[in-house]
């Protein structure tokens, strides 16, 4: 390669496709697995609403700050792909974790007051957008075999739920004694994840290729075609379920029911236990049961959870509601990944990235509108409204389900 061509590579960028950096390291997939686990050590996440509420921000503002994270992920999705093309996945993983750590430190120290909290949420969301833009596509590049890649995704997701659960419980216990420590621990996890990401090597993601049908209009039905239908299901379910987990349930437990922080952490951990179990047990039903009944069951779990939360504040029904929410949200990812299995690895990765961006936008809308309702004292109405969104939208999506999946990447991306 000529010196002129070498000089065209941006400073800090990884080797261009076709160079020595194209061959994945033998341990690259293992390094990615370790990275994904460490990066999910969210010690601060279960107590983030409580942290904001204790700073007397008000319910609506606290929920809006929570929504700012998803909004940043959504907006950043429009341009983070260019960073990947210029600098490569390893740089984005490392850089994204550093940005996330900076955001967490801003939030934990409340540097700059409310503007500092806003900046911290924006940095955290932008850092996640950087890492999410390459994380899933990397699996398809490092493991081209579709079946093995799907198994890796499912196994990784199970471990991720376990890490989120353990770190969340630990964070709730620690938060009782010192608020800053949970953010410091999450920032340290970001630093450790950045270190693990260096083991991915200089592998590059394949450039998006334009197929003969790439510029053609999507077939009639839009969301009903192939991957678009799966994206609609995932965005509907996860957008509402995660808003309930991050914003609504913490409000109900911490503000209305006034449970202790230790019990608060344990109750939220029920969500992750349920999600972990269902993620590990979905493989067999996927082989023996049609997709529609499974998807209907997940939507019913989330809707029933929200109805329970709307009608009672007693401990046992609340535990059941949180478990149902975890079952529905936990099953959504393996079900959707199975639905996208006809796509090639890199395309499936790009579709997954877009799907998460749309989920961030749905999460933002639900949190902001829900925050306004909670702030006005209409908690039951917020829960009923969220349940109605899941039930009605889910019914429409199921009714519009196509008879078969599509393997057309252009239609999926459209």
Coordinates of C-alpha atoms in Angstrom, one line a residue:
X1 CA 0.0 0.0 0.0
X2 CA 1.4 3.4 -0.9
X3 CA 2.3 6.0 1.6
X4 CA -0.2 8.4 0.1
X5 CA -3.0 5.9 0.7
X6 CA -1.9 5.3 4.3
X7 CA -1.9 9.1 4.9
X8 CA -5.5 9.2 3.8
X9 CA -6.6 7.2 6.8
X10 CA -7.9 9.5 9.6
X11 CA -5.7 9.8 12.6
X12 CA -6.6 7.1 15.1
X13 CA -8.6 5.2 12.5
X14 CA -8.3 1.4 12.1
X15 CA -7.0 -0.4 9.1
X16 CA -9.1 0.0 6.0
X17 CA -11.0 -3.0 4.5
X18 CA -8.7 -5.2 2.6
X19 CA -5.7 -4.5 4.8
X20 CA -4.1 -6.5 7.5
X21 CA -6.7 -5.2 10.0
X22 CA -9.5 -7.1 8.2
X23 CA -8.7 -10.5 9.7
X24 CA -10.4 -10.8 13.2
X25 CA -8.2 -11.8 16.1
X26 CA -8.8 -15.3 17.4
X27 CA -10.0 -13.9 20.6
X28 CA -12.0 -11.0 19.1
X29 CA -15.4 -12.7 19.7
X30 CA -14.5 -13.5 23.3
X31 CA -13.4 -9.9 23.8
X32 CA -16.7 -8.6 22.4
X33 CA -18.6 -11.0 24.8
X34 CA -16.6 -9.8 27.8
X35 CA -17.1 -6.2 26.7
X36 CA -20.9 -6.6 26.4
X37 CA -21.2 -8.0 29.8
X38 CA -19.0 -5.4 31.6
X39 CA -20.7 -2.5 29.8
X40 CA -24.1 -3.6 31.3
X41 CA -23.0 -3.2 34.9
X42 CA -25.5 -0.4 35.5
X43 CA -25.1 0.2 39.2
X44 CA -26.9 3.5 38.9
X45 CA -29.8 2.7 36.6
X46 CA -32.4 1.3 39.1
X47 CA -31.9 4.3 41.4
X48 CA -31.5 7.0 38.8
X49 CA -35.1 8.2 39.2
X50 CA -34.8 8.2 43.0
X51 CA -31.5 10.2 42.6
X52 CA -33.2 12.8 40.5
X53 CA -36.3 12.9 42.7
X54 CA -34.2 13.4 45.8
X55 CA -32.7 16.5 44.2
X56 CA -36.2 18.1 44.2
X57 CA -36.5 18.3 40.4
X58 CA -40.2 17.4 40.3
X59 CA -41.8 14.3 38.8
X60 CA -42.2 15.7 35.3
X61 CA -38.7 17.1 35.0
X62 CA -37.2 13.9 36.4
X63 CA -39.1 11.8 33.8
X64 CA -38.0 14.2 31.1
X65 CA -34.4 13.8 32.1
X66 CA -34.8 10.1 31.9
X67 CA -36.3 10.5 28.5
X68 CA -33.4 12.7 27.3
X69 CA -31.2 9.6 27.2
X70 CA -33.4 7.8 24.7
X71 CA -33.9 11.0 22.7
X72 CA -30.1 11.4 22.4
X73 CA -29.8 7.8 21.2
X74 CA -32.4 8.4 18.6
X75 CA -30.9 11.7 17.3
X76 CA -27.4 10.4 17.3
X77 CA -28.4 7.5 15.2
X78 CA -28.5 9.8 12.2
X79 CA -24.8 10.3 12.1
X80 CA -22.9 7.8 14.3
X81 CA -22.6 5.4 11.4
X82 CA -20.2 7.8 9.7
X83 CA -17.9 7.6 12.7
X84 CA -17.8 3.8 12.3
X85 CA -16.9 4.1 8.6
X86 CA -14.1 6.6 9.5
X87 CA -12.7 5.1 12.7
X88 CA -13.8 1.5 12.9
X89 CA -15.7 -0.4 15.6
X90 CA -13.0 -0.7 18.2
X91 CA -12.5 3.1 18.3
X92 CA -16.3 3.6 18.7
X93 CA -16.6 1.0 21.5
X94 CA -13.7 2.5 23.5
X95 CA -14.7 6.1 22.8
X96 CA -18.3 5.5 23.5
X97 CA -17.5 4.0 26.9
X98 CA -15.3 7.0 27.8
X99 CA -18.1 9.4 26.8
X100 CA -20.6 7.4 28.9
X101 CA -18.3 7.5 31.9
X102 CA -18.0 11.3 31.6
X103 CA -21.7 11.6 31.5
X104 CA -22.1 9.4 34.6
X105 CA -19.6 11.5 36.6
X106 CA -21.5 14.7 35.6
X107 CA -24.7 13.2 36.9
X108 CA -23.3 11.7 40.0
X109 CA -21.5 14.8 41.1
X110 CA -24.4 17.1 40.0
X111 CA -21.7 19.4 38.6
X112 CA -23.5 22.5 37.2
X113 CA -26.9 21.7 38.8
X114 CA -29.7 20.9 36.4
X115 CA -27.7 21.9 33.3
X116 CA -25.1 19.4 34.4
X117 CA -27.7 16.7 34.7
X118 CA -28.9 17.5 31.2
X119 CA -25.3 17.4 29.8
X120 CA -24.7 14.1 31.7
X121 CA -27.8 12.4 30.2
X122 CA -26.8 13.6 26.7
X123 CA -23.3 12.3 27.1
X124 CA -24.5 9.0 28.4
X125 CA -27.0 8.6 25.5
X126 CA -24.5 9.7 22.9
X127 CA -21.9 7.3 24.3
X128 CA -24.4 4.4 24.1
X129 CA -25.3 5.4 20.6
X130 CA -21.7 5.1 19.5
X131 CA -21.3 1.6 21.0
X132 CA -24.7 0.4 19.9
X133 CA -24.0 1.3 16.3
X134 CA -21.3 -1.3 16.0
X135 CA -21.9 -3.8 18.8
X136 CA -24.6 -6.0 17.2
X137 CA -23.2 -5.8 13.6
X138 CA -19.8 -6.9 15.0
X139 CA -21.3 -10.3 16.0
X140 CA -22.3 -11.0 12.4
X141 CA -18.8 -10.0 11.2
X142 CA -16.9 -12.0 13.7
X143 CA -19.2 -15.0 13.4
X144 CA -20.6 -15.2 9.8
X145 CA -22.5 -18.4 10.5
X146 CA -26.1 -17.2 11.1
X147 CA -27.1 -20.1 13.4
X148 CA -24.1 -19.8 15.6
X149 CA -24.4 -16.0 15.6
X150 CA -28.0 -16.3 16.8
X151 CA -27.0 -18.7 19.6
X152 CA -24.2 -16.3 20.6
X153 CA -26.7 -13.4 20.8
X154 CA -29.1 -15.5 22.9
X155 CA -26.4 -16.7 25.3
X156 CA -25.0 -13.2 25.6
X157 CA -28.4 -11.7 26.3
X158 CA -29.0 -14.2 29.2
X159 CA -25.7 -13.2 30.8
X160 CA -26.5 -9.5 30.3
X161 CA -29.7 -9.8 32.2
X162 CA -27.7 -11.5 35.1
X163 CA -25.2 -8.7 35.1
X164 CA -27.9 -6.0 35.1
X165 CA -29.7 -7.7 37.9
X166 CA -26.7 -8.2 40.2
X167 CA -25.3 -4.7 39.6
X168 CA -28.8 -3.2 40.1
X169 CA -29.3 -4.8 43.4
X170 CA -25.8 -3.8 44.6
X171 CA -26.5 -0.3 43.4
X172 CA -29.7 0.0 45.4
X173 CA -28.0 -1.3 48.5
X174 CA -25.0 1.1 48.1
X175 CA -27.3 4.0 47.3
X176 CA -28.7 3.9 50.8
X177 CA -25.3 4.8 52.2
X178 CA -23.7 7.0 49.6
X179 CA -25.3 8.3 46.4
X180 CA -22.1 9.1 44.4
X181 CA -20.6 5.7 44.7
X182 CA -23.1 4.0 42.4
X183 CA -22.2 6.4 39.6
X184 CA -18.5 5.9 40.3
X185 CA -18.9 2.2 40.0
X186 CA -20.8 2.5 36.7
X187 CA -18.1 4.8 35.4
X188 CA -15.4 2.3 36.4
X189 CA -17.4 -0.4 34.6
X190 CA -17.3 1.8 31.5
X191 CA -13.5 2.1 31.8
X192 CA -13.2 -1.7 32.2
X193 CA -15.5 -2.2 29.2
X194 CA -13.4 0.2 27.1
X195 CA -10.3 -1.9 28.1
X196 CA -12.0 -5.1 27.1
X197 CA -13.1 -3.6 23.7
X198 CA -9.5 -3.1 22.7
X199 CA -9.3 -6.9 22.3
X200 CA -11.7 -6.7 19.4
X201 CA -8.9 -5.7 17.1
X202 CA -9.0 -3.6 13.9
X203 CA -11.8 -5.6 12.2
X204 CA -14.1 -3.4 10.1
X205 CA -17.8 -3.5 9.4
X206 CA -18.7 -4.1 5.7
X207 CA -19.9 -1.0 3.9
X208 CA -23.6 -0.8 3.1
X209 CA -24.0 -2.0 -0.4
X210 CA -26.8 -0.7 -2.7
X211 CA -28.7 -3.6 -4.2
X212 CA -30.8 -3.4 -7.4
X213 CA -33.9 -3.0 -5.3
X214 CA -32.4 -0.8 -2.6
X215 CA -33.9 2.4 -3.9
X216 CA -37.3 0.9 -4.8
X217 CA -40.2 1.8 -2.7
X218 CA -41.2 -0.6 0.0
X219 CA -43.9 -3.1 -0.9
X220 CA -47.4 -2.2 0.1
X221 CA -48.0 -2.7 3.8
X222 CA -44.8 -1.0 4.9
X223 CA -44.4 -2.3 8.4
X224 CA -46.1 -5.6 7.4
X225 CA -43.2 -6.7 5.3
X226 CA -40.4 -8.9 6.8
X227 CA -38.1 -7.0 9.1
X228 CA -40.3 -4.0 9.3
X229 CA -43.0 -6.0 11.0
X230 CA -40.6 -7.3 13.6
X231 CA -39.2 -3.8 14.2
X232 CA -42.7 -2.5 14.8
X233 CA -43.4 -5.3 17.4
X234 CA -40.1 -4.7 19.1
X235 CA -40.4 -0.9 19.3
X236 CA -44.0 -1.1 20.6
X237 CA -43.2 -3.6 23.3
X238 CA -39.8 -2.5 24.5
X239 CA -40.5 1.2 24.1
X240 CA -43.3 1.0 26.7
X241 CA -41.8 -1.8 28.9
X242 CA -38.5 0.0 29.4
X243 CA -40.2 3.3 30.1
X244 CA -42.2 1.5 32.8
X245 CA -39.1 -0.1 34.3
X246 CA -36.9 3.0 34.3
X247 CA -39.5 5.7 35.1
X248 CA -43.0 4.5 36.1
X249 CA -42.3 1.7 38.5
X250 CA -39.6 3.6 40.4
X251 CA -42.1 6.4 40.9
X252 CA -44.8 4.0 42.1
X253 CA -42.5 2.3 44.5
X254 CA -40.3 5.1 45.7
X255 CA -42.7 8.1 45.7
X256 CA -46.2 6.6 46.2
X257 CA -45.6 3.4 48.1
X258 CA -42.4 4.7 49.8
X259 CA -40.6 1.3 50.1
X260 CA -37.1 1.2 51.5
X261 CA -34.2 1.5 49.0
X262 CA -33.1 -2.1 49.8
X263 CA -36.6 -3.5 49.0
X264 CA -36.8 -1.1 46.1
X265 CA -33.7 -2.7 44.6
X266 CA -34.9 -6.2 45.2
X267 CA -38.3 -5.5 43.6
X268 CA -36.7 -4.1 40.5
X269 CA -34.4 -7.1 40.3
X270 CA -37.6 -9.3 39.9
X271 CA -37.8 -7.7 36.4
X272 CA -34.3 -8.9 35.5
X273 CA -34.8 -12.4 37.0
X274 CA -37.9 -12.9 34.9
X275 CA -36.1 -11.5 31.8
X276 CA -33.1 -13.8 32.4
X277 CA -35.3 -16.9 32.8
X278 CA -37.4 -16.2 29.7
X279 CA -34.4 -15.4 27.6
X280 CA -32.9 -18.8 28.5
X281 CA -36.1 -20.7 28.0
X282 CA -37.2 -19.3 24.6
X283 CA -35.0 -21.5 22.4
X284 CA -37.3 -24.6 22.6
X285 CA -40.6 -22.7 22.1
X286 CA -39.1 -21.0 19.1
X287 CA -38.5 -24.4 17.5
X288 CA -41.9 -25.8 18.3
X289 CA -44.4 -22.9 18.4
X290 CA -45.5 -20.4 15.7
X291 CA -44.3 -16.9 16.2
X292 CA -47.7 -15.2 16.5
X293 CA -48.8 -17.0 19.8
X294 CA -45.4 -16.2 21.4
X295 CA -45.6 -12.6 20.4
X296 CA -49.2 -12.3 21.6
X297 CA -48.1 -13.8 24.9
X298 CA -45.4 -11.2 25.4
X299 CA -47.7 -8.3 24.6
X300 CA -50.3 -9.7 27.0
X301 CA -47.7 -10.0 29.7
X302 CA -46.7 -6.3 29.4
X303 CA -50.3 -5.1 29.1
X304 CA -51.4 -7.2 32.1
X305 CA -48.5 -5.8 34.1
X306 CA -49.5 -2.3 33.5
X307 CA -53.1 -3.0 34.4
X308 CA -52.0 -4.5 37.7
X309 CA -49.9 -1.4 38.4
X310 CA -52.9 0.8 37.6
X311 CA -55.3 -1.0 40.0
X312 CA -53.3 -1.9 43.1
X313 CA -50.3 -0.9 45.2
X314 CA -50.2 -4.1 47.3
X315 CA -46.8 -5.8 47.4
X316 CA -47.7 -9.2 46.0
X317 CA -49.6 -7.9 42.9
X318 CA -46.8 -5.4 42.3
X319 CA -44.2 -8.2 42.4
X320 CA -46.4 -10.2 39.9
X321 CA -46.7 -7.1 37.7
X322 CA -42.9 -6.5 37.7
X323 CA -42.3 -10.2 36.8
X324 CA -44.8 -10.1 34.0
X325 CA -43.1 -7.0 32.6
X326 CA -39.8 -8.7 32.8
X327 CA -41.2 -11.8 31.0
X328 CA -42.6 -9.8 28.1
X329 CA -39.6 -7.5 27.7
X330 CA -37.1 -10.3 28.1
X331 CA -38.6 -12.5 25.5
X332 CA -38.9 -9.7 22.9
X333 CA -35.2 -9.6 21.9
X334 CA -34.7 -13.4 21.3
X335 CA -38.1 -13.6 19.5
X336 CA -37.2 -10.6 17.2
X337 CA -33.6 -11.9 16.5
X338 CA -35.2 -15.2 15.5
X339 CA -37.5 -13.3 13.2
X340 CA -34.6 -11.5 11.6
X341 CA -32.6 -14.7 11.2
X342 CA -33.2 -14.9 7.4
X343 CA -31.1 -11.7 6.9
X344 CA -27.3 -12.0 6.6
X345 CA -25.2 -11.1 9.6
X346 CA -24.2 -7.5 8.7
X347 CA -27.6 -6.6 7.5
X348 CA -29.2 -8.1 10.6
X349 CA -26.8 -6.0 12.7
X350 CA -27.8 -2.8 10.9
X351 CA -31.5 -3.6 11.3
X352 CA -30.9 -4.2 15.0
X353 CA -29.2 -0.8 15.3
X354 CA -32.1 1.0 13.6
X355 CA -34.5 -1.0 15.7
X356 CA -32.9 0.2 19.0
X357 CA -32.9 3.8 17.7
X358 CA -36.6 3.7 17.1
X359 CA -37.1 2.1 20.5
X360 CA -35.3 5.0 22.0
X361 CA -37.7 7.4 20.3
X362 CA -40.7 5.5 21.5
X363 CA -39.2 5.3 25.0
X364 CA -38.8 9.1 25.0
X365 CA -42.4 9.8 24.0
X366 CA -43.8 7.4 26.6
X367 CA -41.6 8.8 29.4
X368 CA -42.3 12.4 28.7
X369 CA -46.1 12.0 28.3
X370 CA -46.1 9.6 31.3
X371 CA -44.1 12.1 33.4
X372 CA -46.6 14.8 32.7
X373 CA -49.4 12.5 33.9
X374 CA -47.5 11.3 37.0
X375 CA -46.6 14.9 37.9
X376 CA -50.3 15.9 37.7
X377 CA -51.2 13.0 40.0
X378 CA -52.8 10.7 37.4
X379 CA -50.7 7.6 38.0
X380 CA -53.5 5.1 37.3
X381 CA -54.5 6.9 34.1
X382 CA -50.8 6.7 32.9
X383 CA -50.7 3.0 33.6
X384 CA -54.0 2.4 31.8
X385 CA -52.9 4.5 28.9
X386 CA -49.7 2.6 28.5
X387 CA -51.5 -0.7 28.7
X388 CA -53.9 0.5 26.0
X389 CA -51.1 1.5 23.7
X390 CA -49.5 -2.0 24.0
X391 CA -52.8 -3.8 23.6
X392 CA -54.1 -1.8 20.7
X393 CA -50.8 -1.4 18.8
X394 CA -50.0 -5.0 19.5
X395 CA -53.3 -6.2 18.1
X396 CA -52.8 -4.2 15.0
X397 CA -49.3 -5.5 14.5
X398 CA -50.4 -9.1 15.0
X399 CA -53.3 -8.7 12.6
X400 CA -50.9 -7.3 9.9
X401 CA -48.4 -10.1 10.3
X402 CA -47.2 -11.4 6.9
X403 CA -47.4 -15.0 6.0
X404 CA -43.7 -15.5 5.7
X405 CA -40.5 -13.8 6.6
X406 CA -38.4 -11.9 4.0
X407 CA -34.7 -12.3 3.3
X408 CA -34.6 -9.2 1.2
X409 CA -32.1 -6.8 3.0
X410 CA -33.2 -3.8 0.9
X411 CA -36.9 -4.2 1.9
X412 CA -35.9 -4.7 5.5
X413 CA -33.8 -1.6 5.6
X414 CA -36.5 0.4 3.8

